[in-house]
Every structure is written in structure tokens, then in C-alpha cells.
């Protein structure tokens, strides 16, 4: 793949320069001979700035891209794949028709995923040590190595063993759901025709279930649980070996209770009325129609909810409000080191995220109005706007930004606080760049203009008429000829 990529890239660069007779002279350089701009819309767009170690080649608008910045490279054929290579960090990543598949390589591991259903990871240990590997084809195949139990494999639903995965120390099954066995913290739970029949065994612990008819389990001095016709009757005692033994009873939906030294809770005719007093967290909660109408009062938590009309909730360093749910939502995070304000209208119709770092004096902002625009401002003061934005307000993902978004962004503009800017319309059919006092723009193929520290040039119809000024010397050429009429002095 790397060899093929280099070959393709070299071929495309040769194609780009083949159409430019003056590319080696730095024609159209924004920095006065220190850079190159060559365009033949929509086939080729090449830009180079040797002073910054930057070059970018685009073919067929946003379809093909090869970019180099320092020792970092990006290569893409959108939307099929996008690959980035970071030589300094010894890392690279590739998206394949995002979100279909993704591969990432770092000094610590190699990871390949496909639709989150397939995942293969190889972890690198110290040099000379054996590598650890883990493979998941959900839910059909799982393999890996446990430091405690060794290698394992599972072929769902036929047969399998897994160790230290899925929140269990061990899990074994045969012809699932006929039989399964799980071990967690020394307790073994066996399932037969899951979830109907099960048994539990451990140190001073036992239980069984015939779901949903009846079930019970207990561990001496730790807990007792029982249900009858789940979820209509449930009874539980837990934390018997702690300073906060808790007893819960439920007669659904008529009555539910929780009693412990730290907490008392009652629910009557759920969801119509509920009451909770938490003495440890020091708050009282009353619900009249959960989760629509209710109040919370406490030292660290306050809430008034009258949905869908109004809801306001505050916690230490955090605040959230709804107005005419789901029309408008406002959230705030406030601390000495970080602050954030989030505003949303109809979930994703409009979304704004403003983040601050008070001690550093930095901030950044991102806002979207579906499907019209996306606005960004980075911590170093670089702002950008692009339109349309049919997906960005719903999915803020790197894969969308790299693989798909350039295909539909017909207008983009970037600018910084120093007055530098770059704009593009219809993938550089029209583009405009300003850097300090230097200016360059083009409306293909009608007109192009360059104004740098050393010279100024105006072209009509890609050089049918060309007027160049270098110092006080003027140069007029016609019909794309390499020579013309000159007057004045350099």
C-alpha cells in the first residue's frame, strides 16, 4: 500500500506540473517567489510554501488530496479513504469509507475496526517480549489473552471461554442460550435457557431463579434478594456488612421503598408521586409526575422541573436549563480552570459550544445551524466558516471532517486575528488569500491577481493578457507568449 501510494502521488504531481510552463519560476507565489500556486480548475490545484514546509495537491476538486506539512503527510481519495502519517510521533491512521472501517498504528498498539462489530488490537510490549492480541467479531467471535488465565476463544453461539472481559472474570457457554456460566469476584452464576433458569454459588452465597416467576439469592452477612413475578414484587437487603445496611421493597406500580441510615425513599403509584431524603448527599427530592414535574433541594443540588415548559438544575460547577422542551437547552460548567457554555435548539437544529480556560486566557468556539453553516474558532484565534453543513450539527466526528465534509462544502473561509485570510468557493473555482500586505485571488479562468512584496501580476483568461510589474518595470504579454513588451526600470 505505501509503495502504491507513493507511485500514485508522484504521477499526480507530474501531471500537475506538466500543465504549467512557469511553475519552476514560482508563478503566482503569494510570498514573492518563495511559493507556488498552480490551478487548472477543476482538474488540478497545487499550492506550495517551502518556507513553511507545506505543499498541497488537489485533483478533481475535493476528491483527491495529497498534503505535506513538515514530516506529516495526508493522502485521500474521498470518500473511500483518508490516511494520515505522523513521522515524529511514529503514528498513522486511515479511514476507509468512514464509518465503515478504521486503522490506527501508534508506538503502543495497532488497532483495526469495522463498524464497531469487528475489532483487532495488537499491544506492543517491551522489545523482545511477546505481543498481546485481541480480536472481536461481535457477537460471533472473540479471542485474546488474559494475563491471569492465558489465551481464550469464543465462537458464539456454539462454544466459548472468555476471561477478564465484559465485566466478568470468566464466562463460559455451550450452545447459548442453553448453557452459560459467569464468574465474578469468586461468585459463579450458571444459566440454563437464559434468562429463564439460573443458579448462584459462592463463599457462603447461593441462589436460583425461574425468571420471571420467582428468584432468590443471599450471601451470609452481606445481602438477601428475592422477586416474585418480576417486576411486580421485589425485596432486597444489601450492605449488611457495612455501616449503611439498605432495605428495598417494591410492589410495582403501587409502592416502593428504600430505607437505610443514609437514605429514605418512597414511591406511590409510580410515576405519580415520589419522595427521597438523602442524608449523606444532603438533599430532598419530590416528584409529582416523574420525570416531568419535581423539585430537589440540597446543599449541592437544586432542581425545579415543570416539563415541557421549564426545567432548571444546578450542581457544584454545573448548571442546566430547558425552556419549552425540546426547543431550547442551555448548559454551563464553571470552575477555576475550565468553563463551558452549550446552547441547543431542537437538539441539533442549532448548537453552540463555547469553552474557556480562565488561567491561560484561551477559549474556543464551535457553532452549527443545520443544514446551513459550521463556525469554528480555535484556541490560537483562527476562525473558519463553511457551508452547507448537513451533518456537522449531528455528528462532530473527525472521520466526517476528513472523509465527507469537503465534498459538500461549497464555500469556506478561514481568518486569524492578524488579518490573514483564505476563502474558496466551489472548490477553488474562486479563491482569495491574504497574508499581511500580500494578496492573491482567482476566478477561473477569467482573472487572476498576485500582489507580493517584490511584484504584482494581473492575468486575464489564464495569461491571454498578462500584465506584470517588478519594481518600476512593467511587462505586458499576449497570447500566453513567454515574452512581451517591457518598459520602466527594475
Coordinates of N, CA and C in Angstrom, one line a residue, residues 182 209 266 269 279 428:
X182 N -20.9 -17.7 34.5 CA -20.1 -16.5 34.7 C -19.5 -16.5 36.1
X209 N -33.0 -18.8 40.2 CA -34.1 -18.0 39.5 C -34.8 -18.9 38.6
X266 N -39.6 6.9 49.1 CA -40.9 6.3 48.9 C -41.4 6.7 47.6
X269 N -47.8 4.9 43.6 CA -48.5 4.9 42.2 C -47.5 5.5 41.2
X279 N -29.5 11.6 53.3 CA -28.9 12.3 54.4 C -27.4 12.4 54.2
X428 N -12.4 26.1 -5.1 CA -11.4 26.9 -5.8 C -11.7 27.4 -7.2

